[in-house]
Protein backbone atom coordinates (compact mmCIF):
# COMPACT_ATOMS: atom_id res chain seq x y z
CA UNK A 1 -23.79 6.94 -12.12
CA UNK A 2 -26.37 5.08 -10.03
CA UNK A 3 -24.93 1.59 -10.46
CA UNK A 4 -21.61 0.29 -11.71
CA UNK A 5 -20.48 -2.92 -13.29
CA UNK A 6 -18.48 -5.19 -10.97
CA UNK A 7 -16.78 -8.45 -11.81
CA UNK A 8 -14.31 -10.73 -10.07
CA UNK A 9 -11.83 -13.20 -11.47
CA UNK A 10 -8.54 -15.03 -11.07
CA UNK A 11 -5.36 -14.71 -13.11
CA UNK A 12 -3.10 -17.74 -13.33
CA UNK A 13 0.35 -16.75 -12.08
CA UNK A 14 3.31 -19.02 -12.83
CA UNK A 15 5.69 -18.72 -9.87
CA UNK A 16 8.94 -20.70 -10.14
CA UNK A 17 9.70 -22.24 -6.78
CA UNK A 18 6.14 -22.09 -5.45
CA UNK A 19 5.70 -25.82 -5.82
CA UNK A 20 2.06 -25.50 -6.84
CA UNK A 21 -0.17 -23.52 -9.23
CA UNK A 22 -0.77 -19.93 -8.11
CA UNK A 23 -3.55 -17.48 -8.81
CA UNK A 24 -4.11 -13.74 -8.27
CA UNK A 25 -7.68 -12.84 -7.32
CA UNK A 26 -8.95 -9.48 -8.64
CA UNK A 27 -12.03 -7.29 -8.78
CA UNK A 28 -12.86 -4.83 -11.57
CA UNK A 29 -15.19 -1.85 -11.08
CA UNK A 30 -16.46 -0.34 -14.32
CA UNK A 31 -15.94 -1.19 -17.96
CA UNK A 32 -12.81 -2.63 -19.58
CA UNK A 33 -11.76 -1.47 -22.06
CA UNK A 34 -13.06 2.04 -21.41
CA UNK A 35 -13.47 4.47 -24.33
CA UNK A 36 -11.97 7.45 -22.48
CA UNK A 37 -10.56 6.71 -19.00
CA UNK A 38 -7.56 4.42 -18.47
CA UNK A 39 -8.06 1.95 -15.61
CA UNK A 40 -6.54 2.60 -12.20
CA UNK A 41 -4.81 -0.44 -10.72
CA UNK A 42 -4.67 -0.31 -6.92
CA UNK A 43 -1.87 -1.92 -4.89
CA UNK A 44 -2.68 -2.62 -1.25
CA UNK A 45 -0.37 -2.33 1.72
CA UNK A 46 0.95 -4.67 4.34
CA UNK A 47 2.97 -6.22 2.93
CA UNK A 48 0.57 -9.12 3.18
CA UNK A 49 -2.66 -7.24 3.73
CA UNK A 50 -5.60 -7.44 1.31
CA UNK A 51 -7.74 -5.18 -0.87
CA UNK A 52 -10.73 -4.59 1.44
CA UNK A 53 -9.65 -1.32 3.03
CA UNK A 54 -9.13 0.16 -0.46
CA UNK A 55 -12.48 -0.99 -1.83
CA UNK A 56 -13.79 2.53 -1.24
CA UNK A 57 -11.74 3.67 -4.23
CA UNK A 58 -14.60 2.29 -6.31
CA UNK A 59 -16.06 5.73 -5.63
CA UNK A 60 -13.81 6.87 -8.49
CA UNK A 61 -15.84 4.59 -10.74
CA UNK A 62 -19.20 5.64 -9.34
CA UNK A 63 -18.47 9.36 -9.42
CA UNK A 64 -16.13 9.78 -12.40
CA UNK A 65 -16.43 6.59 -14.47
CA UNK A 66 -12.81 5.57 -13.88
CA UNK A 67 -12.36 1.78 -14.07
CA UNK A 68 -10.76 0.62 -10.80
CA UNK A 69 -8.95 -2.70 -10.40
CA UNK A 70 -8.25 -4.12 -6.96
CA UNK A 71 -6.46 -7.38 -6.24
CA UNK A 72 -5.09 -9.45 -3.38
CA UNK A 73 -1.35 -9.88 -3.74
CA UNK A 74 -0.06 -13.44 -3.70
CA UNK A 75 0.18 -14.91 -0.22
CA UNK A 76 -3.06 -13.69 1.30
CA UNK A 77 -6.73 -12.90 0.87
CA UNK A 78 -8.44 -14.68 -1.98
CA UNK A 79 -5.19 -15.24 -3.86
CA UNK A 80 -2.96 -18.29 -3.36
CA UNK A 81 -1.61 -18.73 0.16
CA UNK A 82 1.88 -20.15 0.65
CA UNK A 83 2.37 -20.65 4.41
CA UNK A 84 5.01 -23.27 3.63
CA UNK A 85 7.17 -20.37 2.39
CA UNK A 86 7.08 -18.55 5.74
CA UNK A 87 10.56 -17.18 6.46
CA UNK A 88 11.84 -17.80 2.91
CA UNK A 89 13.36 -14.41 2.04
CA UNK A 90 14.65 -15.74 -1.28
CA UNK A 91 11.08 -16.47 -2.36
CA UNK A 92 9.27 -13.37 -1.03
CA UNK A 93 11.06 -10.67 -2.99
CA UNK A 94 9.96 -7.31 -4.39
CA UNK A 95 10.50 -8.79 -7.85
CA UNK A 96 7.85 -11.45 -7.15
CA UNK A 97 5.23 -8.74 -6.63
CA UNK A 98 6.43 -6.72 -9.63
CA UNK A 99 6.07 -9.87 -11.75
CA UNK A 100 2.59 -10.45 -10.36
CA UNK A 101 1.51 -6.94 -11.36
CA UNK A 102 2.82 -7.39 -14.91
CA UNK A 103 1.01 -10.73 -15.08
CA UNK A 104 -2.28 -9.16 -14.00
CA UNK A 105 -1.95 -6.30 -16.50
CA UNK A 106 -1.39 -8.83 -19.27
CA UNK A 107 -4.28 -11.02 -18.09
CA UNK A 108 -6.65 -8.04 -18.22
CA UNK A 109 -5.17 -6.86 -21.52
CA UNK A 110 -4.52 -3.33 -20.22
CA UNK A 111 -0.71 -3.21 -20.33
CA UNK A 112 -0.79 -0.52 -23.04
CA UNK A 113 -2.62 2.17 -21.02
CA UNK A 114 -3.25 2.25 -17.26
CA UNK A 115 -2.44 4.15 -14.08
CA UNK A 116 -1.32 2.80 -10.71
CA UNK A 117 -2.16 3.83 -7.13
CA UNK A 118 -0.14 2.21 -4.36
CA UNK A 119 -0.90 2.70 -0.67
CA UNK A 120 1.72 2.18 2.07
CA UNK A 121 3.70 -0.96 1.03
CA UNK A 122 1.69 -0.75 -2.20
CA UNK A 123 3.30 2.63 -2.88
CA UNK A 124 6.75 1.15 -2.29
CA UNK A 125 5.89 -1.57 -4.79
CA UNK A 126 4.47 1.02 -7.22
CA UNK A 127 7.67 3.09 -7.02
CA UNK A 128 9.78 0.00 -7.70
CA UNK A 129 7.53 -0.84 -10.64
CA UNK A 130 7.72 2.71 -12.03
CA UNK A 131 11.53 2.95 -11.83
CA UNK A 132 11.65 0.14 -14.41
CA UNK A 133 9.72 2.34 -16.86
CA UNK A 134 7.04 -0.26 -17.63
CA UNK A 135 5.10 -0.13 -20.86
CA UNK A 136 1.78 1.70 -20.70
CA UNK A 137 2.08 3.32 -17.26
CA UNK A 138 0.34 6.69 -17.56
CA UNK A 139 0.10 8.17 -14.07
CA UNK A 140 1.32 7.09 -10.67
CA UNK A 141 -0.11 7.78 -7.20
CA UNK A 142 2.13 7.01 -4.20
CA UNK A 143 0.03 7.23 -1.05
CA UNK A 144 1.46 7.10 2.48
CA UNK A 145 4.66 5.31 1.50
CA UNK A 146 8.31 5.56 2.57
CA UNK A 147 11.13 6.00 0.07
CA UNK A 148 13.49 4.08 2.33
CA UNK A 149 13.06 1.84 5.35
CA UNK A 150 15.88 3.57 7.20
CA UNK A 151 13.95 6.85 7.00
CA UNK A 152 10.78 5.07 8.05
CA UNK A 153 12.42 3.61 11.16
CA UNK A 154 13.80 7.05 12.02
CA UNK A 155 10.34 8.59 11.63
CA UNK A 156 8.51 5.99 13.73
CA UNK A 157 11.07 6.33 16.51
CA UNK A 158 10.68 10.11 16.46
CA UNK A 159 6.88 9.97 16.38
CA UNK A 160 6.80 7.51 19.27
CA UNK A 161 8.40 10.18 21.45
CA UNK A 162 5.08 12.01 21.29
CA UNK A 163 3.33 9.18 23.14
CA UNK A 164 2.75 9.31 26.92
CA UNK A 165 5.86 8.16 28.76
CA UNK A 166 4.31 4.87 29.92
CA UNK A 167 3.80 3.83 26.30
CA UNK A 168 7.31 4.87 25.30
CA UNK A 169 8.71 2.82 28.19
CA UNK A 170 6.63 -0.20 27.20
CA UNK A 171 7.80 -0.05 23.59
CA UNK A 172 11.46 0.20 24.57
CA UNK A 173 11.28 -2.44 27.32
CA UNK A 174 9.56 -5.14 25.32
CA UNK A 175 11.53 -4.55 22.14
CA UNK A 176 14.77 -4.96 24.12
CA UNK A 177 13.47 -8.09 25.84
CA UNK A 178 11.96 -9.53 22.64
CA UNK A 179 8.57 -9.77 24.36
CA UNK A 180 6.57 -7.91 21.73
CA UNK A 181 3.52 -10.17 22.19
CA UNK A 182 3.07 -8.84 25.75
CA UNK A 183 -0.30 -7.04 26.28
CA UNK A 184 1.55 -3.99 27.59
CA UNK A 185 3.45 -3.70 24.31
CA UNK A 186 0.25 -4.24 22.33
CA UNK A 187 -1.45 -1.40 24.24
CA UNK A 188 1.45 0.93 23.43
CA UNK A 189 1.33 -0.05 19.75
CA UNK A 190 -2.42 0.60 19.65
CA UNK A 191 -1.88 4.06 21.14
CA UNK A 192 0.63 4.78 18.38
CA UNK A 193 -1.68 3.44 15.65
CA UNK A 194 -4.57 5.57 16.91
CA UNK A 195 -2.43 8.67 16.41
CA UNK A 196 -0.54 7.81 13.26
CA UNK A 197 -2.33 5.00 11.39
CA UNK A 198 -6.06 5.75 11.52
CA UNK A 199 -7.62 8.53 13.58
CA UNK A 200 -11.21 7.42 12.99
CA UNK A 201 -13.15 6.02 15.93
CA UNK A 202 -14.38 3.39 15.47
CA UNK A 203 -11.88 2.03 12.96
CA UNK A 204 -13.63 1.29 9.64
CA UNK A 205 -14.61 -2.36 9.26
CA UNK A 206 -12.78 -2.59 5.94
CA UNK A 207 -9.51 -1.81 7.72
CA UNK A 208 -10.28 -4.32 10.46
CA UNK A 209 -10.94 -6.97 7.80
CA UNK A 210 -7.58 -6.38 6.11
CA UNK A 211 -5.75 -6.64 9.44
CA UNK A 212 -7.63 -9.87 10.21
CA UNK A 213 -6.30 -11.46 7.02
CA UNK A 214 -2.76 -10.60 8.14
CA UNK A 215 -3.33 -12.11 11.58
CA UNK A 216 -4.76 -15.31 10.11
CA UNK A 217 -1.86 -15.72 7.68
CA UNK A 218 1.18 -13.60 8.62
CA UNK A 219 3.48 -15.36 6.15
CA UNK A 220 4.15 -12.39 3.87
CA UNK A 221 4.25 -9.69 6.55
CA UNK A 222 6.52 -11.55 8.95
CA UNK A 223 8.95 -12.63 6.22
CA UNK A 224 9.24 -9.36 4.31
CA UNK A 225 8.66 -6.93 7.16
CA UNK A 226 8.85 -8.39 10.65
CA UNK A 227 6.79 -8.38 13.86
CA UNK A 228 5.58 -4.75 13.65
CA UNK A 229 6.42 -1.18 12.62
CA UNK A 230 8.99 -0.80 15.41
CA UNK A 231 10.76 -4.07 14.81
CA UNK A 232 11.65 -4.53 11.15
CA UNK A 233 13.60 -7.74 10.76
CA UNK A 234 12.52 -8.98 7.31
CA UNK A 235 13.93 -8.66 3.82
CA UNK A 236 12.69 -5.05 3.48
CA UNK A 237 14.89 -3.93 6.37
CA UNK A 238 17.44 -2.25 4.08
CA UNK A 239 15.07 -1.39 1.21
CA UNK A 240 15.71 1.97 -0.46
CA UNK A 241 14.46 3.26 -3.81
CA UNK A 242 15.84 6.80 -3.63
CA UNK A 243 18.79 6.36 -5.97
CA UNK A 244 16.47 5.02 -8.70
CA UNK A 245 13.62 7.54 -8.50
CA UNK A 246 15.08 9.67 -11.29
CA UNK A 247 14.09 6.82 -13.63
CA UNK A 248 10.36 7.33 -12.99
CA UNK A 249 8.86 8.72 -16.20
CA UNK A 250 5.21 8.73 -15.11
CA UNK A 251 3.66 11.93 -13.80
CA UNK A 252 3.32 11.27 -10.07
CA UNK A 253 1.02 12.37 -7.25
CA UNK A 254 2.23 12.00 -3.67
CA UNK A 255 -0.30 11.78 -0.86
CA UNK A 256 0.07 11.61 2.90
CA UNK A 257 -1.72 12.71 6.06
CA UNK A 258 -0.64 15.43 8.47
CA UNK A 259 -0.37 12.80 11.25
CA UNK A 260 0.85 10.00 8.98
CA UNK A 261 3.36 7.44 10.19
CA UNK A 262 4.90 8.06 6.76
CA UNK A 263 5.52 11.69 7.59
CA UNK A 264 7.03 14.37 5.37
CA UNK A 265 10.63 13.34 6.03
CA UNK A 266 9.86 9.82 4.82
CA UNK A 267 8.11 10.93 1.61
CA UNK A 268 10.26 13.92 0.68
CA UNK A 269 12.77 11.91 -1.40
CA UNK A 270 9.96 11.07 -3.83
CA UNK A 271 9.31 14.79 -4.23
CA UNK A 272 12.99 15.62 -4.62
CA UNK A 273 13.91 12.94 -7.16
CA UNK A 274 10.88 12.05 -9.31
CA UNK A 275 11.04 14.41 -12.32
CA UNK A 276 7.29 15.14 -12.73
CA UNK A 277 5.69 15.20 -9.31
CA UNK A 278 3.19 17.00 -7.11
CA UNK A 279 2.33 16.48 -3.44
CA UNK A 280 -0.97 16.85 -1.54
CA UNK A 281 -1.25 16.48 2.22
CA UNK A 282 -4.52 15.80 4.06
CA UNK A 283 -4.82 17.95 7.18
CA UNK A 284 -7.16 15.70 9.17
CA UNK A 285 -5.65 12.32 8.28
CA UNK A 286 -3.03 9.88 9.42
CA UNK A 287 -2.05 6.86 7.28
CA UNK A 288 -5.33 6.24 5.45
CA UNK A 289 -6.66 9.57 4.08
CA UNK A 290 -8.80 7.66 1.56
CA UNK A 291 -10.82 6.53 4.61
CA UNK A 292 -10.32 9.55 6.86
CA UNK A 293 -11.10 12.24 4.26
CA UNK A 294 -12.77 10.21 1.55
CA UNK A 295 -14.58 12.95 -0.37
CA UNK A 296 -11.52 15.19 -0.72
CA UNK A 297 -9.31 12.20 -1.53
CA UNK A 298 -11.52 11.21 -4.47
CA UNK A 299 -11.57 14.77 -5.79
CA UNK A 300 -7.78 15.11 -5.54
CA UNK A 301 -7.10 11.80 -7.28
CA UNK A 302 -9.66 12.44 -10.03
CA UNK A 303 -8.28 15.92 -10.71
CA UNK A 304 -4.82 14.38 -11.05
CA UNK A 305 -5.92 11.52 -13.30
CA UNK A 306 -7.94 13.67 -15.67
CA UNK A 307 -5.29 16.41 -15.80
């Protein structure tokens, strides 16, 4: 396909407690409805990031004619911002984002037949969504996502031991002193990210753009997650989906990178407890194999969707 159809829109989203009308911004690549291929709905990470760094998944449309739907989750990007809800853990719940996904599926009239790909936090959200056995969910891709935050904390602490000692010392010192905005701490975090988040140099602009949205409006990230990967203080601190994974009926593909911050220990519960599951690891990737090994990623996902 030389050119593909692209359209953008907004779905009204009624959120009790928001205090104002809310909208979810979305982008559709390809044709809806499609005569053969169910659409793939893509859930971005963060929490509180935006769709840009996943825009490359439109390659699935260009190469294989799979309709791809991207959207900015409520709270950031081109969707409704709610900075007045910063710190409100009763408002920013997993259920809010599950409701938003249902609302978008209904708005696009695709709730009878679709697949979902969630990356990082998006995969956590996708697993939560799938455990509820939603109508119409065909296939599920969980990419670079933890099955529990306790495992994720354990993994990041273990991976940080591979950093040069000066960075380990900086992480420990500033976390203990609650001085995580110190440049020394930032340098240590960047060293960790270069190993375990994205190994490309330079970092793709699409990833930079998503991070910029989070810096400009940290409401969702700081409330649900916390200051950073080593200091989880938000409402996700005790999140765990493991005991509900047996409820996932959708055939599932797991994806992570060899150097991923969501390493094998963190993802293994998905493999152990989801009834119909397969797992592919990308040997030259960290946390974003769709950017680090794009061509292989598209082939792997397409083979799974068509199978």
